[in-house]
mmCIF file of C-alpha atoms in Angstrom:
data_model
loop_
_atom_site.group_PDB
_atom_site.id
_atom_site.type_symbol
_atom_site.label_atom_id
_atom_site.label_comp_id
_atom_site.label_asym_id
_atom_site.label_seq_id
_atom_site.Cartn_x
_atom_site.Cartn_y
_atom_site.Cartn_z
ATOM 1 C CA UNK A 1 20.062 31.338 -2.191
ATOM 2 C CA UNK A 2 21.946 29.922 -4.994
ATOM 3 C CA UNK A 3 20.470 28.618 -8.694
ATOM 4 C CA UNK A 4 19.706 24.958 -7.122
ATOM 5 C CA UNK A 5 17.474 25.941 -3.952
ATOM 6 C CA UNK A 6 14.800 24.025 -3.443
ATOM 7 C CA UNK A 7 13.028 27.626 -3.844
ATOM 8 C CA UNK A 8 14.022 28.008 -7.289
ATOM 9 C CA UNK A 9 12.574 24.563 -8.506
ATOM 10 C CA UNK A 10 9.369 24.725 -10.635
ATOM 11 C CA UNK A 11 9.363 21.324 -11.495
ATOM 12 C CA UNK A 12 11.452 17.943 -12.105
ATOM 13 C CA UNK A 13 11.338 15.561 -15.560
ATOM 14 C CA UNK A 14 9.658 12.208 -14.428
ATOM 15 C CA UNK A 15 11.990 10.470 -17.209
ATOM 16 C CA UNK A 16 10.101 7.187 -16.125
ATOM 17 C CA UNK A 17 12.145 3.523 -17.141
ATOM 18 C CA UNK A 18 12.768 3.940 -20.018
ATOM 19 C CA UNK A 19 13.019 6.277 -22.955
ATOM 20 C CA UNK A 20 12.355 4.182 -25.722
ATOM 21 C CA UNK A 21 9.481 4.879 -27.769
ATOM 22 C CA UNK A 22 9.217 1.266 -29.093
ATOM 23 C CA UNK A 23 9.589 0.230 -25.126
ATOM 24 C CA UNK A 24 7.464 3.375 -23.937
ATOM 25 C CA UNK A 25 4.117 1.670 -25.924
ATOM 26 C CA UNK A 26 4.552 -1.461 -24.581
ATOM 27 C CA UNK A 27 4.773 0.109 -20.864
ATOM 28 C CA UNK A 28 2.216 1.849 -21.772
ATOM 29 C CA UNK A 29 -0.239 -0.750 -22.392
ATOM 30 C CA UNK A 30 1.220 -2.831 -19.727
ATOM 31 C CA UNK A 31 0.452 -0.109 -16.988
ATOM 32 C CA UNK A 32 -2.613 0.657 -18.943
ATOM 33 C CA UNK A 33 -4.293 -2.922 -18.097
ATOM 34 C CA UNK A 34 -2.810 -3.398 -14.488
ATOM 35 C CA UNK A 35 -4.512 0.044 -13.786
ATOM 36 C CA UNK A 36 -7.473 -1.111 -14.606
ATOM 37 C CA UNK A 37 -7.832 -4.354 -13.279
ATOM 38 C CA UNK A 38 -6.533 -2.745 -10.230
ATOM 39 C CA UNK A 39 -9.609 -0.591 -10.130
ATOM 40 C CA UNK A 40 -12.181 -3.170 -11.216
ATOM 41 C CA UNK A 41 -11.084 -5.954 -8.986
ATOM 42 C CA UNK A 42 -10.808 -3.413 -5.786
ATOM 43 C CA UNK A 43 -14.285 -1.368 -6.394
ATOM 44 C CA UNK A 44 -15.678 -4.739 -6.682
ATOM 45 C CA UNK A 45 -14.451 -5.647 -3.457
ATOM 46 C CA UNK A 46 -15.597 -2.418 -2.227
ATOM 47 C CA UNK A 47 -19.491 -2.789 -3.303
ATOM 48 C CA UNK A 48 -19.254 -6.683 -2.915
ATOM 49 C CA UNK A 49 -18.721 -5.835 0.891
ATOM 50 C CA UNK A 50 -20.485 -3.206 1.429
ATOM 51 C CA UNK A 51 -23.546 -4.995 -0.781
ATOM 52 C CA UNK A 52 -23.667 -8.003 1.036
ATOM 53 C CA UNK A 53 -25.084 -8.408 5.176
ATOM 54 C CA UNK A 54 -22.777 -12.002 5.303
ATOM 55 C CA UNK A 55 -19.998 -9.487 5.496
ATOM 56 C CA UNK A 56 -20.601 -7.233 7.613
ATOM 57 C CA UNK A 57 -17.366 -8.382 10.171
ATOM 58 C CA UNK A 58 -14.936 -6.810 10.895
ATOM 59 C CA UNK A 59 -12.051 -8.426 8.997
ATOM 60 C CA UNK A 60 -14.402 -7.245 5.859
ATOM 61 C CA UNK A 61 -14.419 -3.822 6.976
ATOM 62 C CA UNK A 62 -11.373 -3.625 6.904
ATOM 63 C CA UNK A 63 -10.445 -5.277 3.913
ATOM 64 C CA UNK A 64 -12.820 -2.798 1.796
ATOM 65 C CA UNK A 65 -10.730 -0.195 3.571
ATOM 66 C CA UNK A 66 -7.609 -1.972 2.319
ATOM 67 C CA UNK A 67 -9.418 -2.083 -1.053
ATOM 68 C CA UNK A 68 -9.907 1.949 -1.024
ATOM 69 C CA UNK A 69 -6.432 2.473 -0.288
ATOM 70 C CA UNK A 70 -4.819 0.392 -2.783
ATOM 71 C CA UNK A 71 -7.484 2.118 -5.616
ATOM 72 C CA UNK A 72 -6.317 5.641 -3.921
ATOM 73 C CA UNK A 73 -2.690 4.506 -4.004
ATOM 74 C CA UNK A 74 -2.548 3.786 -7.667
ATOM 75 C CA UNK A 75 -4.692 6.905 -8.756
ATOM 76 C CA UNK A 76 -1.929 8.852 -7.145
ATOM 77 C CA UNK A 77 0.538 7.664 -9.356
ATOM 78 C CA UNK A 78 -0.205 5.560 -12.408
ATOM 79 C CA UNK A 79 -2.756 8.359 -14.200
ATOM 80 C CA UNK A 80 0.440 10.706 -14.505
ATOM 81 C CA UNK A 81 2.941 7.631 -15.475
ATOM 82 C CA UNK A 82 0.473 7.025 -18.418
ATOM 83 C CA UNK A 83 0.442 10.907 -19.697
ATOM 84 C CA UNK A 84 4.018 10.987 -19.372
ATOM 85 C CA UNK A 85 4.496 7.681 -21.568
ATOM 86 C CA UNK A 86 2.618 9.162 -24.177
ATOM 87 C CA UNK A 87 3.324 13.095 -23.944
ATOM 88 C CA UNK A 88 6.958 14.439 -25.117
ATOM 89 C CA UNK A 89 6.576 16.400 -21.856
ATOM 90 C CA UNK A 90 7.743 14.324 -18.907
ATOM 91 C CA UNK A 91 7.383 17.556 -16.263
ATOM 92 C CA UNK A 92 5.551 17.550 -12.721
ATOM 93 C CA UNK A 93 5.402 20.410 -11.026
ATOM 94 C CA UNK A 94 7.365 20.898 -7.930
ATOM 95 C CA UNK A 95 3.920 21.228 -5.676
ATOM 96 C CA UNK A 96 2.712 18.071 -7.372
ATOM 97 C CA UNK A 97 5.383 16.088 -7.185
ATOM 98 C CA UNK A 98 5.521 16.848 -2.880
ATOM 99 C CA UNK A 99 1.872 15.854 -3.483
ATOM 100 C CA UNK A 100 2.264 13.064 -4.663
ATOM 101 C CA UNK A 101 5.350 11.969 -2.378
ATOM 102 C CA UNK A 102 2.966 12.781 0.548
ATOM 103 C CA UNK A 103 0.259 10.491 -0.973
ATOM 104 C CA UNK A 104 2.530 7.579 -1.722
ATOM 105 C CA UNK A 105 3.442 7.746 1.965
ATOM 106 C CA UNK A 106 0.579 8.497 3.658
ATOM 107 C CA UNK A 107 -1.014 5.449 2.125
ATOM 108 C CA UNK A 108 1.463 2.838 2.082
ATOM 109 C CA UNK A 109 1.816 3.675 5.877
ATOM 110 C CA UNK A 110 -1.936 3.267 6.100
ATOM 111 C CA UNK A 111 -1.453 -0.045 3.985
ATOM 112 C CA UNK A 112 0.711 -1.190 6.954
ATOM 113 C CA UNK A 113 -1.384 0.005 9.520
ATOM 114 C CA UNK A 114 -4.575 -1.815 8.166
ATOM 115 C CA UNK A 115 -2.852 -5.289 7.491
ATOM 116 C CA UNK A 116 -1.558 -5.166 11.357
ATOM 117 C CA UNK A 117 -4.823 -4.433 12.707
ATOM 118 C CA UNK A 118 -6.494 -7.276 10.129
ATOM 119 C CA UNK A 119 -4.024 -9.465 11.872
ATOM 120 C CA UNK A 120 -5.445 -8.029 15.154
ATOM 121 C CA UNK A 121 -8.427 -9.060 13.500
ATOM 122 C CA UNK A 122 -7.859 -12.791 13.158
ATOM 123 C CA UNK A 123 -6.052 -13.290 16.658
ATOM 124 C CA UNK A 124 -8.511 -12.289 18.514
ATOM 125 C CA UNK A 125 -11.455 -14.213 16.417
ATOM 126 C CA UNK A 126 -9.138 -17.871 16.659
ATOM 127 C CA UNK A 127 -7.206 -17.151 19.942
ATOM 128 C CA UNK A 128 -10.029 -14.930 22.299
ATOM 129 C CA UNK A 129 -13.242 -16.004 20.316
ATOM 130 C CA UNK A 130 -14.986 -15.179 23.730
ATOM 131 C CA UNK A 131 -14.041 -11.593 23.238
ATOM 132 C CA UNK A 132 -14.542 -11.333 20.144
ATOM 133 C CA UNK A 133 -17.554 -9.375 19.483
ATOM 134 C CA UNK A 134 -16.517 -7.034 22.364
ATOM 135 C CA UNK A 135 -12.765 -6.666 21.037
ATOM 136 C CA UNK A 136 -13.897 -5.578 17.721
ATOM 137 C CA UNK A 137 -16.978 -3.788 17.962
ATOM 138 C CA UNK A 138 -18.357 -1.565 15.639
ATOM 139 C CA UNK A 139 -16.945 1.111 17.778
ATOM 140 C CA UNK A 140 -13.895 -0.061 18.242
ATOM 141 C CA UNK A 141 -13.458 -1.258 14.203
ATOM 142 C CA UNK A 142 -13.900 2.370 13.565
ATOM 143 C CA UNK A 143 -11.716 3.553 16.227
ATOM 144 C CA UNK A 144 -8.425 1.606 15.368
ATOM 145 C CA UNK A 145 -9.770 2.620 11.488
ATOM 146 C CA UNK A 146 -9.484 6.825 12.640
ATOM 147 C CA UNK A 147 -6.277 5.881 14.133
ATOM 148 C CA UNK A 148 -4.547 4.156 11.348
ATOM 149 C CA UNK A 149 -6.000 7.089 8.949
ATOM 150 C CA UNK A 150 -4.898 9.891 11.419
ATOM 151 C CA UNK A 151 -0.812 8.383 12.187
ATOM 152 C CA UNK A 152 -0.152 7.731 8.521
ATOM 153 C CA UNK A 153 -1.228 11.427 7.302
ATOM 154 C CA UNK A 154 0.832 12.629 10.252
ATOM 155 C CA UNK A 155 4.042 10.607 9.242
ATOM 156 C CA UNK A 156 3.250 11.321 4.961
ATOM 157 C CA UNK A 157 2.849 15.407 6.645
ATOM 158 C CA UNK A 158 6.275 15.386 8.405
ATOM 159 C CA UNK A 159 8.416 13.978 5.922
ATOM 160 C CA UNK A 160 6.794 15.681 2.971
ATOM 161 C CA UNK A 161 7.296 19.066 5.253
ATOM 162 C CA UNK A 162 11.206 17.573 5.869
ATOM 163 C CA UNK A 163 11.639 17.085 1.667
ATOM 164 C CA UNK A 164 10.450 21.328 1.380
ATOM 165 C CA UNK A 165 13.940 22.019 3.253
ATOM 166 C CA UNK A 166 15.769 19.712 0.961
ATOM 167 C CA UNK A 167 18.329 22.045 -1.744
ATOM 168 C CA UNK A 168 18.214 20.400 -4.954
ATOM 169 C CA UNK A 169 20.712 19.927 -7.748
ATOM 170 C CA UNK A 170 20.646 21.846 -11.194
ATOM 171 C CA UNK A 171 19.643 18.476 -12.425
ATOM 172 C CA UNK A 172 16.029 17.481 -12.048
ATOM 173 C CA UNK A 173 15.412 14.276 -13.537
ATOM 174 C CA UNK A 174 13.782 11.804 -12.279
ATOM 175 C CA UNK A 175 14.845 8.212 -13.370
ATOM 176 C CA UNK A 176 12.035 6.878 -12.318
ATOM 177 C CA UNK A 177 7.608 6.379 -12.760
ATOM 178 C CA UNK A 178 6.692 8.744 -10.074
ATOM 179 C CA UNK A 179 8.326 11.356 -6.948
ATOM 180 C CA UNK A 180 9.819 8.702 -4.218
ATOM 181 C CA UNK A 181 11.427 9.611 -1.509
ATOM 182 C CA UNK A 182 15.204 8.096 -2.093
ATOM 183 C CA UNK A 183 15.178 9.408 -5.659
ATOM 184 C CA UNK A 184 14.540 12.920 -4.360
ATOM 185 C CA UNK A 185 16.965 12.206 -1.909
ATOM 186 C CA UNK A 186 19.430 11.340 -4.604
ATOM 187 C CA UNK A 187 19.214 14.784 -6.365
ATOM 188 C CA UNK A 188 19.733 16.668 -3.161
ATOM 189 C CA UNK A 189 23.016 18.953 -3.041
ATOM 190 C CA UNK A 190 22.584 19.740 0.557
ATOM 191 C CA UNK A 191 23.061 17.468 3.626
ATOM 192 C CA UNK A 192 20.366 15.217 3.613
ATOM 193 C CA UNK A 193 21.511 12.881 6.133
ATOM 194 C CA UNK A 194 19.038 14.449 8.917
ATOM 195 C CA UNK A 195 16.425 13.514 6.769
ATOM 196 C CA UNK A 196 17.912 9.976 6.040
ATOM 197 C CA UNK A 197 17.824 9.406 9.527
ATOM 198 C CA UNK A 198 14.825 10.805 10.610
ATOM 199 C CA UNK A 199 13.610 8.559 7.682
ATOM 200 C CA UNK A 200 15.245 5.469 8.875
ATOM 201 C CA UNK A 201 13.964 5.843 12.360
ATOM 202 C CA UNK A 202 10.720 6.673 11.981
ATOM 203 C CA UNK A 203 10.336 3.718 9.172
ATOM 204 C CA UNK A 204 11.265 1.029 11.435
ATOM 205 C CA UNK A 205 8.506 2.268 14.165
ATOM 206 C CA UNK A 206 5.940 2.886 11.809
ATOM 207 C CA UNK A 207 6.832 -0.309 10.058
ATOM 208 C CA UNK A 208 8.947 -3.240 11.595
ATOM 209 C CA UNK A 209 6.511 -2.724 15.077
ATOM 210 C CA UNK A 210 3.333 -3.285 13.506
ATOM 211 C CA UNK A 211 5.343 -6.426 11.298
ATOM 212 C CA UNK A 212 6.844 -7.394 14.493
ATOM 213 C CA UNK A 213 2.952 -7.263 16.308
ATOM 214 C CA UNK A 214 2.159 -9.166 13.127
ATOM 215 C CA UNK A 215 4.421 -12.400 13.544
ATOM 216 C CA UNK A 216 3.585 -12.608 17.164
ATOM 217 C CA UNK A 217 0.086 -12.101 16.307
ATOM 218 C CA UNK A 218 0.553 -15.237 13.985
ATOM 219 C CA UNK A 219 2.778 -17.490 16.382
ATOM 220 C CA UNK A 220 0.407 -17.313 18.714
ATOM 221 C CA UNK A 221 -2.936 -18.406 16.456
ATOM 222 C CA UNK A 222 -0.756 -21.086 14.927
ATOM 223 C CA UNK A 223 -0.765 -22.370 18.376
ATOM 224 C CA UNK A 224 -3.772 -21.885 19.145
ATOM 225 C CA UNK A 225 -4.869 -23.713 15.669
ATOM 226 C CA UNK A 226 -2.791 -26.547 16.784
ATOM 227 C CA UNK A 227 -4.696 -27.420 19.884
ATOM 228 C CA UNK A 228 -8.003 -27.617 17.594
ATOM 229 C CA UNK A 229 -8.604 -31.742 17.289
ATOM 230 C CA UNK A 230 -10.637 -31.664 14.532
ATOM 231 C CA UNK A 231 -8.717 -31.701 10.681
ATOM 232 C CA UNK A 232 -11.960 -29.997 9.021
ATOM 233 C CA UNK A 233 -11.800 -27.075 11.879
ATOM 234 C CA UNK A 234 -8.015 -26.622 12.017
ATOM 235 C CA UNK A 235 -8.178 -26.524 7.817
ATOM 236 C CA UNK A 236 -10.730 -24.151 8.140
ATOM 237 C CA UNK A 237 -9.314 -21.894 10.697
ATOM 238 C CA UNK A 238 -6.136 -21.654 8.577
ATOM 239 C CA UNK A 239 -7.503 -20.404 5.198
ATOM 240 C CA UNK A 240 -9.294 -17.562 6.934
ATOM 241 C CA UNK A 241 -5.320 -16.197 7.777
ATOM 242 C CA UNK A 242 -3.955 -17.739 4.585
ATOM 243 C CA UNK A 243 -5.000 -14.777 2.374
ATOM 244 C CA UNK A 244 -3.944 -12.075 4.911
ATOM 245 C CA UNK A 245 -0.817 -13.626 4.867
ATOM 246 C CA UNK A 246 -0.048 -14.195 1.600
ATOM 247 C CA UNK A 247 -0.829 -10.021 1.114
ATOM 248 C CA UNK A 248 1.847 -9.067 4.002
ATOM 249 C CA UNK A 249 4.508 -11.212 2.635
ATOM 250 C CA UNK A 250 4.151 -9.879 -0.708
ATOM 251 C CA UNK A 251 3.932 -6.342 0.777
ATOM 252 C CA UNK A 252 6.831 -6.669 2.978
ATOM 253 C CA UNK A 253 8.921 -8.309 0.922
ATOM 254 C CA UNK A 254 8.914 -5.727 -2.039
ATOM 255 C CA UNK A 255 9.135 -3.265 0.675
ATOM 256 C CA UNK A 256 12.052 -4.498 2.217
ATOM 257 C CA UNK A 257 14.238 -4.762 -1.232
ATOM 258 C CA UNK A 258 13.461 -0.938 -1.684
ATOM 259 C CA UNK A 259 14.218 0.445 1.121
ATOM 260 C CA UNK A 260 16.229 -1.715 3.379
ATOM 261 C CA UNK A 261 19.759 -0.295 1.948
ATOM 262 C CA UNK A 262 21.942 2.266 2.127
ATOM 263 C CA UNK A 263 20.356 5.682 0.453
ATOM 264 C CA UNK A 264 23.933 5.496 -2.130
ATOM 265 C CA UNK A 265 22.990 2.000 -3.393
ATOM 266 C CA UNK A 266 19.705 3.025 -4.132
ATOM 267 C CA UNK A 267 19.589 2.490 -8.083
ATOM 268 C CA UNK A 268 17.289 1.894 -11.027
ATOM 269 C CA UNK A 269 17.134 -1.391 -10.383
ATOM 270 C CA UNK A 270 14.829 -0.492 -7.659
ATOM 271 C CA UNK A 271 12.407 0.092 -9.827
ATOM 272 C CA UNK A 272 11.540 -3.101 -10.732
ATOM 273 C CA UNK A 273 10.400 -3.998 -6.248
ATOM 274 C CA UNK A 274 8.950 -0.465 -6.431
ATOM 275 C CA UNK A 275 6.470 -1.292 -9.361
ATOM 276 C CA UNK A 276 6.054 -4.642 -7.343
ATOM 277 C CA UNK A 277 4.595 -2.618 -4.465
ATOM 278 C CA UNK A 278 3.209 0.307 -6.060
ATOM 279 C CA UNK A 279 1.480 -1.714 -8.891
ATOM 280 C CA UNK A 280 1.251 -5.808 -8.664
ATOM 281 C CA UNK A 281 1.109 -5.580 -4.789
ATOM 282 C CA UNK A 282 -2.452 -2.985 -5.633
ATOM 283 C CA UNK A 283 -3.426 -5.366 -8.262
ATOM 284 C CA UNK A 284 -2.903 -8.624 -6.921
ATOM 285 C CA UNK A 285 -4.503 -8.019 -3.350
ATOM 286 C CA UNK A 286 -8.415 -8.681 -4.946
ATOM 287 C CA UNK A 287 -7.691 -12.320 -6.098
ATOM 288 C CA UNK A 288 -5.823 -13.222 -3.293
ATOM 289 C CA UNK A 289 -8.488 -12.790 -1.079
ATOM 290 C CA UNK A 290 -11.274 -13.397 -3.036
ATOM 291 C CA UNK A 291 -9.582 -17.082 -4.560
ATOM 292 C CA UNK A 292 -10.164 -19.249 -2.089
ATOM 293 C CA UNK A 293 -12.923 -17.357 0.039
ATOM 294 C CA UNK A 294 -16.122 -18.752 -0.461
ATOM 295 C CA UNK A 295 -18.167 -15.765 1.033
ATOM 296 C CA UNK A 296 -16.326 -13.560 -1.373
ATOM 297 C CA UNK A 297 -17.084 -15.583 -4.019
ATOM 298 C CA UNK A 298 -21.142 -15.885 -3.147
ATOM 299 C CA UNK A 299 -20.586 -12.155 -2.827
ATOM 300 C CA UNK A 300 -19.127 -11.142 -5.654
ATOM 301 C CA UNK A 301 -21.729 -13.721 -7.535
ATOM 302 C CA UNK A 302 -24.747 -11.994 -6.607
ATOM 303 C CA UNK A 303 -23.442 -8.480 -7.114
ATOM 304 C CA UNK A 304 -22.394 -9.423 -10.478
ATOM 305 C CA UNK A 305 -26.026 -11.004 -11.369
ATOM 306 C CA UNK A 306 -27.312 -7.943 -9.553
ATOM 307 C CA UNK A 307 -29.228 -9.427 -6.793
ATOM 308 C CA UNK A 308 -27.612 -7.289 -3.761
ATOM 309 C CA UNK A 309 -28.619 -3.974 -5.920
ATOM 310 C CA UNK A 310 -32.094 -5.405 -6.060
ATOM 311 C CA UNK A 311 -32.214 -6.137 -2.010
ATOM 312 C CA UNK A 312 -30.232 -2.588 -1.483
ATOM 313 C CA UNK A 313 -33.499 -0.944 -3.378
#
């Protein structure tokens, strides 16, 4: 095998945006702060949920399950970002850059997955509420949870296991704040059109069908919100999808700027949509649905004053 096999490779330089020290700081502290409100605002969620009997639903289950996959998704990839901002060394090991390529899809897949089935969620609670607490019982909730967990480790699996047959360049470095799939792609020297495709392919089934089963999803309870006479119930109806949809629009739409385009336009000025959906879309996801949802709020209250610890003991 020759100098640039994939075999060879003991790590790549994560060279991040940019290598400015002056800039570097202030990315530094920018990250720095959006980490963390990422993880305060999405553990609160968590224990607010999981705290409180008022919800105990199924569009809360899920949610807190949203909540542990954005805090997962970020821990995969901002801890390293910071180190390399402040380190001289920029290097990730060849192993833990796969890893982390196979985390960053495993869980944005599962990001998808969860949103479709929250909008499973809310049609059949406004369109069948006769069925409701059959449709998503606790059995079910937990079923449709396995299988969202179980097809997005299998998809993060086979592409990370496609990216081990990839050759790479005698260049390594990584333009970029963490292992993506394009910008591997990019420093390939073998054919990676295979890959591109399989990519392609399997992207718009494990993506555009659950957004497509979204939209239909949300045609239909518009209709159905329309026949409701009353102003006060229609209103109310509406806010409990307004949040869910404000989260797959901004999820979908950063998604769609990165990777709806050809694999050679793919350029640094990516990065600003990735950041969009690997940071602000992580970050942002707490307040939007806890800003106008009243049983979040009276949640989040009492945890904060401590009242559901002293009912949970």
């Amino acid at each position: 095998m020759d100098e640039g096999n994939q075999t060879g490779v003991s790590e790549f330089q994560l060279l991040g945006i940019s290598d400015i020290p002056e800039q570097q700081q202030v990315l530094f502290w920018m990250f720095l702060s959006m980490y963390l409100v990422t993880v305060v605002g999405n553990v609160l969620i968590i224990l607010a949920i999981g705290s409180d009997s008022h919800l105990h639903s199924p569009m809360y289950f899920f949610l807190a399950n949203l909540s542990f996959t954005d805090l997962f998704f970020v821990t995969n990839t901002i801890p390293k970002m910071l180190v390399n901002l402040q380190s001289q060394s920029k290097a990730i090991s060849y192993a833990g850059c796969l890893t982390q390529l196979y985390f960053l899809v495993s869980l944005v897949t599962l990001d998808n997955l969860i949103l479709a089935t929250m909008a499973y969620d809310r049609y059949v609670a406004i369109c069948r509420p006769l069925h409701y607490v059959t449709a998503m019982s606790p059995g079910i909730c937990i079923l449709l949870l396995i299988f969202c967990w179980v097809l997005s480790a299998l998809y993060g699996l086979t592409l990370t296991l496609l990216m081990t047959r990839v050759t790479f360049c005698a260049s390594r470095k990584i333009h970029y704040i963490f292992c993506e799939m394009y910008v591997l792609l990019r420093l390939a020297c073998s054919n990676t059109q295979t890959i591109h495709i399989v990519f392609i392919t399997t992207g718009i089934f494990i993506f555009l069908t659950p957004f497509g089963f979204m939209i239909m999803s949300y045609i239909r309870i518009v209709r159905a919100i329309l026949r409701i006479p009353s102003a006060s119930s229609k209103y109310k109806a509406f806010s409990t999808c307004a949040s869910h949809l404000a989260v797959v629009s901004l999820f979908y739409g950063t998604l769609c700027m990165v990777y709806l385009q050809p694999l050679q336009t793919y350029s640094m000025k990516d990065s600003v949509a990735t950041v969009m959906y690997a940071v602000v879309t992580p970050m942002m996801n707490p307040f939007i649905y806890s800003l106008r949802n009243k049983d979040m709020h009276g949640a989040l209250g009492r945890l904060l004053s401590g009242k559901a610890f002293q009912r949970l003991t």
